[in-house]
Coordinates of C-alpha atoms and ligand atoms in Angstrom, one line a residue:
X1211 CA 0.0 0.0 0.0
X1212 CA 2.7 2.7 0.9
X1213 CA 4.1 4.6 -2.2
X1214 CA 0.3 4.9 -4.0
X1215 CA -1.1 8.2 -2.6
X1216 CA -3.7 7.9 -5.4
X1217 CA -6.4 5.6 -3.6
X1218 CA -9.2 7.2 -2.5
X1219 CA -10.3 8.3 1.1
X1220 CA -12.5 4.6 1.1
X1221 CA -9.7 2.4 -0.3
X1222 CA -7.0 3.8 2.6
X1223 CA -9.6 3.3 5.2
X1224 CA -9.3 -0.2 4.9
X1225 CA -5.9 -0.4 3.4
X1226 CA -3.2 2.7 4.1
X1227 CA -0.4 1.4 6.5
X1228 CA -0.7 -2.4 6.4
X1229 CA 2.0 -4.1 5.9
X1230 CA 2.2 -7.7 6.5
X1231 CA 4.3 -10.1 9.3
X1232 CA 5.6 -12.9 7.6
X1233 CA 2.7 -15.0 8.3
X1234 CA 0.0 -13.5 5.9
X1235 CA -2.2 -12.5 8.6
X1236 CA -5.4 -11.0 6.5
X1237 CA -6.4 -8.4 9.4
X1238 CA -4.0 -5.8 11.0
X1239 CA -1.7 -7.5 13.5
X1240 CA -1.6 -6.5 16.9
X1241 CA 2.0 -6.3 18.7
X1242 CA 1.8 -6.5 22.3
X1243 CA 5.3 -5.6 22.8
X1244 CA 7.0 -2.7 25.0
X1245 CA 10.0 -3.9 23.2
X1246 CA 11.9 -4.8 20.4
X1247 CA 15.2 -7.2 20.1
X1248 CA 18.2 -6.5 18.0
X1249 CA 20.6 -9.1 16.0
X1250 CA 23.5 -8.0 18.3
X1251 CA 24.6 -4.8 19.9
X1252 CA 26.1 -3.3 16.7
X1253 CA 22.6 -3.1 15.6
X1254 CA 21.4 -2.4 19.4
X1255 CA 23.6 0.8 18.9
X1256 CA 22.6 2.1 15.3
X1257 CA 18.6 1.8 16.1
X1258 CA 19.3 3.8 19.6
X1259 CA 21.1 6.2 17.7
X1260 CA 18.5 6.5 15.1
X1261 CA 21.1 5.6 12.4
X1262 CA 19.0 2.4 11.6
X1263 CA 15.0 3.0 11.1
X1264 CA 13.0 0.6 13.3
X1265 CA 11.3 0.0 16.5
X1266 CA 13.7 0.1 20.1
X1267 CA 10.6 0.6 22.8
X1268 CA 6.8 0.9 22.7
X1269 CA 7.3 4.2 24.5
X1270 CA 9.0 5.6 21.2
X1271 CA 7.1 3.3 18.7
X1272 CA 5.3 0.0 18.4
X1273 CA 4.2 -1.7 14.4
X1274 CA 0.8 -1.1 15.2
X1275 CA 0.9 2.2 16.6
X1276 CA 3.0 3.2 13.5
X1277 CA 0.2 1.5 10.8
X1278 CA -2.3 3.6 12.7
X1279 CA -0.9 6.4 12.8
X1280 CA 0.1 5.7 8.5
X1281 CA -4.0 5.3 8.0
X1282 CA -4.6 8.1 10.0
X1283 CA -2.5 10.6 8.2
X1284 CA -3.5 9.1 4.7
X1285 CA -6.9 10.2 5.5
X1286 CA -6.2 13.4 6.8
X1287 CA -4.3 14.2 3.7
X1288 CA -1.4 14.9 6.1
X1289 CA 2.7 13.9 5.5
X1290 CA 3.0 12.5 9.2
X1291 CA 1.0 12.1 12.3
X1292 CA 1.7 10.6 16.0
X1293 CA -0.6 9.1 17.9
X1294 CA -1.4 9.8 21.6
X1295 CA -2.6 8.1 24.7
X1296 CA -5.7 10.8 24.5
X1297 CA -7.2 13.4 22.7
X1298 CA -6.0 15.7 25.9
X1299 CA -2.7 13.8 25.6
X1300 CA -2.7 14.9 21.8
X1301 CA -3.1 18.9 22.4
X1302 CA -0.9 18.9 25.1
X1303 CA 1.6 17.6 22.9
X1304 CA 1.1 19.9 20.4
X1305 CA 1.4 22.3 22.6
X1306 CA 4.4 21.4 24.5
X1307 CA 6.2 20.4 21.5
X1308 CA 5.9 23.7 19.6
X1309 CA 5.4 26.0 22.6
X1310 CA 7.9 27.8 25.0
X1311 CA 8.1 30.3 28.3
X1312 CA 6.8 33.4 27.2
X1313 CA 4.9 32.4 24.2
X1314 CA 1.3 33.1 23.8
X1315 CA -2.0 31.1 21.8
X1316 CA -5.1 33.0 20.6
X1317 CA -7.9 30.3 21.3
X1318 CA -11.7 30.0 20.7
X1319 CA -13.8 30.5 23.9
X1320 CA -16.3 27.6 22.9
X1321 CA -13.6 24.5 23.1
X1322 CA -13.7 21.5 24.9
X1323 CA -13.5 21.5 28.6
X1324 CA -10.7 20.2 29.2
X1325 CA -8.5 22.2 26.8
X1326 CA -10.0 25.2 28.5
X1327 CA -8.8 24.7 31.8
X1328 CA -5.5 23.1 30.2
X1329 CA -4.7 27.0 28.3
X1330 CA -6.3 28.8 31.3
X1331 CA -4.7 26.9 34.5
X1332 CA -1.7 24.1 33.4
X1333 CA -0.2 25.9 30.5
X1334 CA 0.5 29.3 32.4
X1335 CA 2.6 27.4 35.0
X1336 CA 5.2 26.7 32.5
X1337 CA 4.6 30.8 30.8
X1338 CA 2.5 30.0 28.2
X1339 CA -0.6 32.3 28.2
X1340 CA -3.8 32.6 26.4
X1341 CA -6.4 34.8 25.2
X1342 CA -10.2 33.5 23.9
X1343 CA -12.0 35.0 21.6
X1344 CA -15.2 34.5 19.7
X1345 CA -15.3 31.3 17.7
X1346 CA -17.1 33.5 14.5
X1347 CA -15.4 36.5 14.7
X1348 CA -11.9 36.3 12.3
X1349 CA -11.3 39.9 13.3
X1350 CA -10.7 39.4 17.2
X1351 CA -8.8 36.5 16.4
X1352 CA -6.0 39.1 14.5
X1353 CA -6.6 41.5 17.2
X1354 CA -5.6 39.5 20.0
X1355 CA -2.2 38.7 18.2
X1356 CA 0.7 39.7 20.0
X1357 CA 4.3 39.8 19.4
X1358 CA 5.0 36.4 21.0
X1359 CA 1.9 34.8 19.6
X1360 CA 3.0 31.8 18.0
X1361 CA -0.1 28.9 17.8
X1362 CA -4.7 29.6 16.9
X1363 CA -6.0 26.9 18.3
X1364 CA -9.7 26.2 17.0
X1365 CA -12.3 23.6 17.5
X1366 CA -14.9 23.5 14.8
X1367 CA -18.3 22.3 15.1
X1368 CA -17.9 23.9 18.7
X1369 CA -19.6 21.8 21.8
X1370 CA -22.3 22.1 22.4
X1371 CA -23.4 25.3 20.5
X1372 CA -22.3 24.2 17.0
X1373 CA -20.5 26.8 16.2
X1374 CA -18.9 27.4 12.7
X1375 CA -15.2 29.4 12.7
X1376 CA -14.3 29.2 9.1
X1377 CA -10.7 27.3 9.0
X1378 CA -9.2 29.0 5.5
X1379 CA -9.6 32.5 6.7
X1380 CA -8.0 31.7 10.3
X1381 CA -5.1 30.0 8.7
X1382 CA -4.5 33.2 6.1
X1383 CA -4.6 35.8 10.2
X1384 CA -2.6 33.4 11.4
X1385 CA 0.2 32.9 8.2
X1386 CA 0.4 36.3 7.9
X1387 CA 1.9 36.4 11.0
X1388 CA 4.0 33.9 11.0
X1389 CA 1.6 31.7 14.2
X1390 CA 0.9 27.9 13.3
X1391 CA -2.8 27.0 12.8
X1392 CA -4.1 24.1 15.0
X1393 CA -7.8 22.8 14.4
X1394 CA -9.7 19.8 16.7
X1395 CA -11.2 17.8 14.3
X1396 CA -13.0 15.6 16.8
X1397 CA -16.2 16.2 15.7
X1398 CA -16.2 16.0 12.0
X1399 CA -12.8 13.8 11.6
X1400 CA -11.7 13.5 8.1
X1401 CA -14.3 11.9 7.2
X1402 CA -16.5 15.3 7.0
X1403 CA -13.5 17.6 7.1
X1404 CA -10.0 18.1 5.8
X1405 CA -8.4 21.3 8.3
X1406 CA -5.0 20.8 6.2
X1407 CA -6.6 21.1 3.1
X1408 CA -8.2 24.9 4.0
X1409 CA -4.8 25.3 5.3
X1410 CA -4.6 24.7 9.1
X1411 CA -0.8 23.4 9.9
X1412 CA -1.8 20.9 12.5
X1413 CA -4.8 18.6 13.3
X1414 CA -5.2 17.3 16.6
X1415 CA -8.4 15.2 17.6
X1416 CA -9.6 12.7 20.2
X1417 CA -9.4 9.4 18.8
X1418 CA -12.0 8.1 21.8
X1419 CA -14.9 9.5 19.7
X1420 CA -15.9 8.8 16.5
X1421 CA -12.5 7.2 15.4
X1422 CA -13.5 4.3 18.2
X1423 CA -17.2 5.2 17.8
X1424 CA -18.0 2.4 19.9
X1425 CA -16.8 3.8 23.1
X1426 CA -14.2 1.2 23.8
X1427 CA -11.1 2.9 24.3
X1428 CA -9.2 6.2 24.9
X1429 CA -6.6 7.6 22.1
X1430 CA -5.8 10.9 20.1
X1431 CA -3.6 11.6 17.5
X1432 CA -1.7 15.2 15.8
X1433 CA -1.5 15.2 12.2
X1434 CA 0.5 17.6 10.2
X1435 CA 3.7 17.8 7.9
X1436 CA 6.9 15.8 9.0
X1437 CA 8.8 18.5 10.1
X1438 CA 6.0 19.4 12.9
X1439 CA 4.9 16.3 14.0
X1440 CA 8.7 15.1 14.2
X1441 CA 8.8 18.1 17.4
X1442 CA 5.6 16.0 19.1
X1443 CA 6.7 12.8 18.4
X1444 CA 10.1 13.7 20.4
X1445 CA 8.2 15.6 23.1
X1446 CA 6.5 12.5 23.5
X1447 CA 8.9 9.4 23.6
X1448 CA 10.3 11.7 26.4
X1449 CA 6.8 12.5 28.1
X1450 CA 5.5 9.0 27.6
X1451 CA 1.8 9.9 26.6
X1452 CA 1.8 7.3 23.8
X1453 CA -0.8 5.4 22.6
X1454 CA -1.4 1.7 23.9
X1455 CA -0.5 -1.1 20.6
X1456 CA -3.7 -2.8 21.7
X1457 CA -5.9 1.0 21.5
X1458 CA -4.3 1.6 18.3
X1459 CA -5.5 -1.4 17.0
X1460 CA -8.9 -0.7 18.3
X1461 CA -8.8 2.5 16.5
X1462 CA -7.2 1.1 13.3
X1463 CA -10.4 -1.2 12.9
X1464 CA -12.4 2.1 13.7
X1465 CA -11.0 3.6 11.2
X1466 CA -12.3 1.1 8.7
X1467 CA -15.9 2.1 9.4
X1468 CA -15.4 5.9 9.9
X1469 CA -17.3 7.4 7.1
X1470 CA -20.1 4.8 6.5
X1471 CA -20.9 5.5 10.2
X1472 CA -20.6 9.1 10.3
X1473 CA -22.1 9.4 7.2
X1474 CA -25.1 7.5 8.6
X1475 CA -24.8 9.2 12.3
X1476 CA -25.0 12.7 10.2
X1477 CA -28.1 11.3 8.1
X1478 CA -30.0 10.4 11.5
X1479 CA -28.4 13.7 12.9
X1480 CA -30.9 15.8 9.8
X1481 CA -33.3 14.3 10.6
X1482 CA -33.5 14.5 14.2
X1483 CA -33.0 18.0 13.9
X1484 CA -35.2 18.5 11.9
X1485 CA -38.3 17.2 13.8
X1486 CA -37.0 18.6 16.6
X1487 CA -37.2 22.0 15.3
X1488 CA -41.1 21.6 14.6
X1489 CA -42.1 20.3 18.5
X1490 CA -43.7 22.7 20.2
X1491 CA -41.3 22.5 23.3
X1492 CA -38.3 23.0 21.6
X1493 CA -37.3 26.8 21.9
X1494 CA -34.3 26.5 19.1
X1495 CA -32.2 24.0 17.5
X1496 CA -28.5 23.9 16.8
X1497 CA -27.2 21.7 14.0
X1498 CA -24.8 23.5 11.0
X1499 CA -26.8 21.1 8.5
X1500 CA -30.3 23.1 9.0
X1501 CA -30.7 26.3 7.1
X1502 CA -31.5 27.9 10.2
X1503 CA -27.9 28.0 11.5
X1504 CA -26.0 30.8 11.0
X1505 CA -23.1 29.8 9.8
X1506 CA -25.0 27.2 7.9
X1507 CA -23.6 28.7 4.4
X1508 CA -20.0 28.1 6.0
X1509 CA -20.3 24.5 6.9
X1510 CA -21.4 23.6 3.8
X1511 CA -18.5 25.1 2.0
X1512 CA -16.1 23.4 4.9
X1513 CA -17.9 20.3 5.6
X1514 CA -19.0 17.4 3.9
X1515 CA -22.3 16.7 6.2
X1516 CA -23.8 18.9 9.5
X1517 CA -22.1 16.2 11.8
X1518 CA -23.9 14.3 14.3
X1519 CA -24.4 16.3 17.0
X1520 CA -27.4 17.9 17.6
X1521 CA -28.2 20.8 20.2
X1522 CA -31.8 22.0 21.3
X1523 CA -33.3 24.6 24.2
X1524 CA -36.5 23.3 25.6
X1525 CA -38.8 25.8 26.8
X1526 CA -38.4 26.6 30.3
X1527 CA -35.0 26.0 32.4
X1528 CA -33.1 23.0 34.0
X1529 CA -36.2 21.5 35.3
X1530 CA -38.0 21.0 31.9
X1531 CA -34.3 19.8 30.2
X1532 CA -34.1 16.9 32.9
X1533 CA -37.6 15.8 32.4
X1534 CA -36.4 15.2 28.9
X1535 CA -33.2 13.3 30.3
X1536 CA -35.1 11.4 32.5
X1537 CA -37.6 9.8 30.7
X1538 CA -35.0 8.5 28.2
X1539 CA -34.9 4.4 27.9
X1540 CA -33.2 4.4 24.7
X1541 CA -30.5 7.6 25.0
X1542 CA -27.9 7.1 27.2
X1543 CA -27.0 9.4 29.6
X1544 CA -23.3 10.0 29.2
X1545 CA -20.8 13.1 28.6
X1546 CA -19.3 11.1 26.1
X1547 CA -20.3 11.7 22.2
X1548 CA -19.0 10.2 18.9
X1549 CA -20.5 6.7 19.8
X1550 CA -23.1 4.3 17.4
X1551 CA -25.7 4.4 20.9
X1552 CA -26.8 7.6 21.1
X1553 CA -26.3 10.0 24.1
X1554 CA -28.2 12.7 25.8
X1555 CA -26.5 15.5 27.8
X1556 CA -27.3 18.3 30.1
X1557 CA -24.3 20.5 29.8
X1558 CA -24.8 23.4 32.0
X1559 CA -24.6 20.9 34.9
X1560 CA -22.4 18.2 33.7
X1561 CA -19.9 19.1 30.6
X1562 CA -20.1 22.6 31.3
X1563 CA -20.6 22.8 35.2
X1564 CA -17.2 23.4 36.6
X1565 CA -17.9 27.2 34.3
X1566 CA -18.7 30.2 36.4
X1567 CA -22.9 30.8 35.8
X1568 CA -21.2 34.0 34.0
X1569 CA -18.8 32.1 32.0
X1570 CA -21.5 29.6 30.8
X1571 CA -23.7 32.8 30.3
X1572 CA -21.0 34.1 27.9
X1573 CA -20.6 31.1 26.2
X1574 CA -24.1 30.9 25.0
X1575 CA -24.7 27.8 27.3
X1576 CA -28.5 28.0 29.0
X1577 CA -30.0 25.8 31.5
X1578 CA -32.1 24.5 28.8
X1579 CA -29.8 23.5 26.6
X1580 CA -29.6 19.7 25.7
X1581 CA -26.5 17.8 23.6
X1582 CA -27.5 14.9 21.5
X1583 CA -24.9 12.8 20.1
X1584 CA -26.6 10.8 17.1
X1585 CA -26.0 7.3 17.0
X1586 CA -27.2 4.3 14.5
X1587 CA -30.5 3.8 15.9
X1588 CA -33.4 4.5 14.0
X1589 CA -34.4 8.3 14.3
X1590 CA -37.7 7.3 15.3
X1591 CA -37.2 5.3 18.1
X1592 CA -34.9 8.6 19.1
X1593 CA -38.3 11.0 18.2
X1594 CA -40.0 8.8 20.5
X1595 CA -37.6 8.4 23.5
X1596 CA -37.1 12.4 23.5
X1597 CA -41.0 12.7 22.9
X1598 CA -42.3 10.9 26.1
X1599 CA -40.0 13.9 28.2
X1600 CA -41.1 17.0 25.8
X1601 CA -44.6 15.8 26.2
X1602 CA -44.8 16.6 30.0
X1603 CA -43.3 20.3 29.1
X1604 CA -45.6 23.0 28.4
X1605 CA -45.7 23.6 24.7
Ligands
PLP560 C1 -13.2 14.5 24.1 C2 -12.6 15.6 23.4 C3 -11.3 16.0 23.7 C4 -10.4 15.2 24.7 O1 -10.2 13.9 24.3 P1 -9.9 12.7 25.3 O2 -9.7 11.5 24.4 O3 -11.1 12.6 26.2 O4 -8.7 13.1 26.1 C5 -10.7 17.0 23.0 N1 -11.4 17.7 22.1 C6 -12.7 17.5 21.8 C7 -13.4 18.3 20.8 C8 -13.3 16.4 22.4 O5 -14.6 16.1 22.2

């Protein structure tokens, strides 16, 4: 498979990266090794040295860490990409690898939890600042530049909102200024959305989402051009957050299925959305694939589908949005997104609850709000599971 770029995105889903032990095996192999033996010490010496190519310690690399990580790349359009032990694991990384004391990041204010406290409370002990601004507005992003501004960091559809920042036009702010591009493609993955191809420099994501999509393991990845992910990769077989041979293999067979799930996940997704905008109960939907959304013109242009997630109010406040949770038999109730069972959320007191009630306020996020990751199920027996709650709210 290596040395023929010109399969398409389906054929190195299945194929990219595979390259066979000498016994044939049909499926991906999977090395349960932390380490590797060498013909004699001559050899020992030259692979330590990195004079000879090949695998020393799982720590630094492991055969099927490596084909995920090939696969992974091939369908990002990207030269090179690492894999990580998380999608936390992956932006810290980043982050680490390309960042120093004194340097600064322009962020969006709508990204994942966890990357918000990371900029706002970890990364300032070792001088590395931030400053969020809005996830739509191009024009605060080159405001908040600074001299010592050297990474964007952008994750786009935002959670829960849904929020569109329009990738090309961040990557021209931030080239012009010399400052790397980095976009979370959790959401969309390649399968809807190619950040290097509108010109981001670095894609980071959480593998445990949709690249699992079965919620089995943890994982994350960076993928960029070989001279940037060669800085992460030696960050990290010194830091040690590498991926697990036996995740990577989860996440290679994941990545088999990617788009024929996500392309069903996102068909569901429509059509959820789309009913849910016409109950009574619902105040307002967000989803980039309804016409509704504002930046709806700008995730068709960026993305192949609207994604799967699907965001409503329900009129009233936190009361009415748990009645809805609670009488859910099919929906799981789970912070976790990106699976094939689909999941219910109450962000403002789960996700979201460690925000001030001002910082949730800012970021758009209401007590009413609901996060709805679409699965495989069929949308009706979703209508019906989130009808039984909406039915008890005053339309
Ligand atoms: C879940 C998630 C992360 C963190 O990934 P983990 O694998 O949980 O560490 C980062 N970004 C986004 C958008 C996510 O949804």
């Amino acid at each position: 498979m290596s040395g023929q770029p010109n399969y398409r995105p389906e054929t190195l889903a299945v194929r990219a990266g595979q390259e066979r032990s000498p016994f044939g095996e049909h499926s991906e192999a999977l090395y349960l090794t932390s380490s590797f033996v060498f013909e004699n010490a001559a050899q020992a010496a030259r692979r330590f040295s990195g004079e000879e190519e090949g695998h020393v310690y799982a720590r630094f690399t492991n055969p099927t860490v490596t084909l995920f990580e090939e696969r992974l790349a091939a369908l990002e359009g990207a030269e090179d990409c690492v894999a990580t032990a998380s999608g936390m694991a992956a932006i810290m990384g980043l982050c680490l690898a390309h960042l120093q004391q004194g340097d600064h990041i322009v962020a969006s204010n709508s990204l994942f939890g966890a990357t918000v406290q990371l900029f706002s409370n970890i990364l300032p002990r070792t001088g590395i600042t931030t400053t969020f601004v809005a996830q739509t507005d191009p024009a605060a992003w080159a405001t908040a530049i600074r001299p010592e501004t050297k990474l964007f960091f952008v994750e786009t559809p935002s959670n829960p909102l849904t929020e569109i920042a329009d990738i090309a036009r961040l990557a021209e702010i931030a080239h012009a200024r010399g400052i790397l591009l980095a976009v979370d493609n959790s959401f969309c993955t390649s399968a809807l959305q190619r950040p290097l191809e509108l010109g981001a420099d670095l894609v980071a994501c959480s593998a445990t989402k949709y690249l699992d999509g079965q919620g089995r393991v943890l994982g994350g990845a960076v993928c960029g051009s070989k001279t940037l992910i060669e800085e992460i990769f030696k960050y990290l077989r010194t830091a040690g957050s590498t991926l697990s041979a036996f995740n990577a293999w989860v996440l290679l067979k994941g990545l088999e299925t990617l788009k024929i799930r996500l392309e069903a996940q996102a068909a569901n997704a429509v059509r959820l959305a789309t009913w849910l905008a016409e109950q009574p109960q619902v105040a307002r939907v967000f989803y980039p694939g309804l016409a509704s959304h504002p930046q709806h013109e700008l995730a068709r242009r960026q993305q192949r589908s609207g994604g799967a997630i699907v965001s409503f109010e329900v009129k009233g406040g936190r009361a009415e949005a748990w009645t809805v949770v609670d009488h859910c038999r099919l929906l799981s109730i789970t912070g976790n997104l990106g699976d094939t069972k689909t999941t219910i959320t109450h962000p403002a007191t789960t996700t979201h609850g460690r925000l001030t009630p001002e910082a949730r306020a800012a970021a758009g996020i209401d007590e009413s709000l609901l996060r709805v990751a679409v699965g495989l199920e069929a949308v009706e027996d979703l209508q019906a599971d989130l009808e039984r709650g909406l039915a008890l709210i005053g339309g």
